[in-house]
Amino acid sequence: MNQGKGKVYLVGGGCGDVGLLTIKALEILRRCETVVYDSLASEELLEWTKPDCEKIYVGKRYGSHASKQSEINRLLVEKAQEGRMVARLKGGDPYVFGRGGEEFLALKEAGICCEEIPGISSAIAAPAAAGIPVTHRGLSSAVTVVTGTMAKTGTDEAAQEEGRVQMDFDLLARVDGTLVILMGMHHLEEIVKGLLAAGKNPDTPCAIVMEGTTKRQRCLRAVLGRLYEEAKTQEFTSPAVIVVGAVAELELLPEEDARGTEETQDSCLPLAGITVGVTGTKHFTARMSAALREDGAEVRDMSFMEVCRLKRPLTDFKEHTWLVFTSPNGVRAFLDQMRQERRDLRMLSGKKIAVIGPGTAEVLAEAGLYADYMPGISDVTHLAEGLTERIIEEGEQAPALFLRARQGSNELPGIFAGKQLAFVDHPLYEIRVCEEKCSKVLSEKPDYIVFGSAMGARAYFESRKKAGVTDERSRYVCIGEKCGAEVRKHAAAFLVAEKPCIEAIAACIREDQDRGEKAYVSIQKTKTG
């Protein structure tokens, strides 16, 4: 952490497609110590932050604000005063109806250094993704961008946070060129009526681009007089960009491309057209999502668990022969702390390393370290049983060192204690559930939901219970038997991967698709019985 006052970067995260992030924004995300983000920024962007980066969710979506703007301003000032490099991550561009200017002024008043990193705005990108240029010679030489939800003026913050339509329809109806309306779907009927009443031609070409630049993109084209009725009939909702003007008639892309990539997926891929929500920590979600996308699935990021490093130094390795890792997160936390404490890997010379499974061994191997023991079945019970047998056979007397999560299973130390073998339990990190994010993912209804741990499954179902959600539309997929045992408490049917690894989970979903829904219900009820 830096000494003295830190610096805040107002980072534009672009819209929809994470590939639209700028190189400079990516650099800031990789270096920052704290990231403050909202619902309008793709959470896939968080995958590029450091493992020990502090991540703070502040919401900011129409009708549902996790934090008030004044609270966000205070938070940014406080984090900078702690000497931290802060990334304030926003969807689109911070200065395009993103209240970035308000945050900049609050930081400037507090004497905090601040820099804005521009992002690609949906006002330009979403129409372009549907084949609509916002300017075109002979049709439109100007573009006007407005918001369909204007904050009420005044000093009352509660009133400011409440969306109101305050558009000058008389002026907008006379605008030459293209009119682009952001955040207007909640008031579409009022906007259409206002423009028509102000004299806008009802035959004016219009378009609505919903979830632009993503696989879920949909595009509706209609004349102004029919726009609201068509949008309602075809169930167009936010987030969406509304385009009013002659350019809305242009179709620079084939119709199927203008609808987005969801409908042009290679039908030969086994999971094409299937939606899968992935829960878990950032690293698990990233790797699982990548594997599922290769099979053609549309992945929904439902991660709500965070790996939080514990602020305690590593123990001395001299008295230990065996180092025991029970997760990839443990290996990452260990290696990160070794670097922070400037400990050379040569300190591990002569030590033996045990891992719970292939995923943990793989992360270890990336650092040039290789496991001396890994059980045939990847769970903590088989790790403990197998490792204790080997220690007894070798006559080892030094205590084993457990490098794992604070919430680690009691089985590992219990089996060691039962066989009267010495050990030291050294928690490196803890898993925390972000309640705001957990509540948010309940609105997702994918075909499958993947659980990467029993703790994640428990948190998900507890949140469902609190929110009164009873919909059982999704099928549940568990990484292992212990995760399945937790899901069994809440669901009559679920799938368990043959092995607790990314590839096995993807294979499990593929096989279930081959069997069909009836097989899923009957087979899994038998299995859970």
PDB file of N, CA and C in Angstrom, residues 147-151 162-167 169 183-184 186-188 190-191:
ATOM      1  N   THR A 147     -30.664  11.030 -21.568  1.00  0.00           N
ATOM      2  CA  THR A 147     -31.081   9.937 -20.682  1.00  0.00           C
ATOM      3  C   THR A 147     -32.588   9.998 -20.474  1.00  0.00           C
ATOM      4  N   GLY A 148     -33.215   8.831 -20.483  1.00  0.00           N
ATOM      5  CA  GLY A 148     -34.655   8.768 -20.283  1.00  0.00           C
ATOM      6  C   GLY A 148     -35.054   8.818 -18.834  1.00  0.00           C
ATOM      7  N   THR A 149     -34.078   8.802 -17.930  1.00  0.00           N
ATOM      8  CA  THR A 149     -34.352   8.885 -16.495  1.00  0.00           C
ATOM      9  C   THR A 149     -33.486   9.989 -15.930  1.00  0.00           C
ATOM     10  N   MET A 150     -34.052  11.148 -15.777  1.00  0.00           N
ATOM     11  CA  MET A 150     -33.299  12.282 -15.262  1.00  0.00           C
ATOM     12  C   MET A 150     -33.488  12.389 -13.761  1.00  0.00           C
ATOM     13  N   ALA A 151     -32.392  12.600 -13.035  1.00  0.00           N
ATOM     14  CA  ALA A 151     -32.484  12.786 -11.587  1.00  0.00           C
ATOM     15  C   ALA A 151     -33.184  14.101 -11.280  1.00  0.00           C
ATOM     16  N   GLU A 162     -34.420   9.234  -6.968  1.00  0.00           N
ATOM     17  CA  GLU A 162     -35.639   8.710  -7.569  1.00  0.00           C
ATOM     18  C   GLU A 162     -35.730   9.166  -9.016  1.00  0.00           C
ATOM     19  N   GLY A 163     -35.818   8.218  -9.962  1.00  0.00           N
ATOM     20  CA  GLY A 163     -35.818   8.545 -11.378  1.00  0.00           C
ATOM     21  C   GLY A 163     -37.064   9.310 -11.802  1.00  0.00           C
ATOM     22  N   ARG A 164     -36.877  10.380 -12.586  1.00  0.00           N
ATOM     23  CA  ARG A 164     -37.984  11.148 -13.130  1.00  0.00           C
ATOM     24  C   ARG A 164     -37.692  11.414 -14.599  1.00  0.00           C
ATOM     25  N   VAL A 165     -38.720  11.466 -15.415  1.00  0.00           N
ATOM     26  CA  VAL A 165     -38.546  11.855 -16.807  1.00  0.00           C
ATOM     27  C   VAL A 165     -38.651  13.369 -16.880  1.00  0.00           C
ATOM     28  N   GLN A 166     -37.558  14.045 -17.209  1.00  0.00           N
ATOM     29  CA  GLN A 166     -37.532  15.501 -17.312  1.00  0.00           C
ATOM     30  C   GLN A 166     -36.898  15.863 -18.650  1.00  0.00           C
ATOM     31  N   MET A 167     -37.526  15.428 -19.739  1.00  0.00           N
ATOM     32  CA  MET A 167     -37.008  15.659 -21.073  1.00  0.00           C
ATOM     33  C   MET A 167     -37.750  16.827 -21.732  1.00  0.00           C
ATOM     34  N   PHE A 169     -39.287  17.693 -24.552  1.00  0.00           N
ATOM     35  CA  PHE A 169     -39.771  17.043 -25.764  1.00  0.00           C
ATOM     36  C   PHE A 169     -39.913  18.019 -26.933  1.00  0.00           C
ATOM     37  N   MET A 183     -31.167   4.522 -20.847  1.00  0.00           N
ATOM     38  CA  MET A 183     -31.930   4.310 -19.617  1.00  0.00           C
ATOM     39  C   MET A 183     -33.377   4.788 -19.755  1.00  0.00           C
ATOM     40  N   GLY A 184     -33.992   4.522 -20.882  1.00  0.00           N
ATOM     41  CA  GLY A 184     -35.333   5.025 -21.120  1.00  0.00           C
ATOM     42  C   GLY A 184     -36.426   3.981 -21.162  1.00  0.00           C
ATOM     43  N   HIS A 186     -37.839   2.133 -18.905  1.00  0.00           N
ATOM     44  CA  HIS A 186     -38.839   2.199 -17.834  1.00  0.00           C
ATOM     45  C   HIS A 186     -39.904   3.274 -18.108  1.00  0.00           C
ATOM     46  N   HIS A 187     -39.587   4.207 -19.000  1.00  0.00           N
ATOM     47  CA  HIS A 187     -40.514   5.295 -19.298  1.00  0.00           C
ATOM     48  C   HIS A 187     -40.765   5.384 -20.800  1.00  0.00           C
ATOM     49  N   LEU A 188     -40.669   4.259 -21.511  1.00  0.00           N
ATOM     50  CA  LEU A 188     -40.779   4.284 -22.966  1.00  0.00           C
ATOM     51  C   LEU A 188     -42.116   4.852 -23.432  1.00  0.00           C
ATOM     52  N   GLU A 190     -44.125   6.969 -21.984  1.00  0.00           N
ATOM     53  CA  GLU A 190     -44.169   8.410 -21.756  1.00  0.00           C
ATOM     54  C   GLU A 190     -43.273   9.154 -22.755  1.00  0.00           C
ATOM     55  N   ILE A 191     -42.129   8.564 -23.080  1.00  0.00           N
ATOM     56  CA  ILE A 191     -41.201   9.193 -24.027  1.00  0.00           C
ATOM     57  C   ILE A 191     -41.825   9.256 -25.425  1.00  0.00           C
TER      58      ILE A 191
END
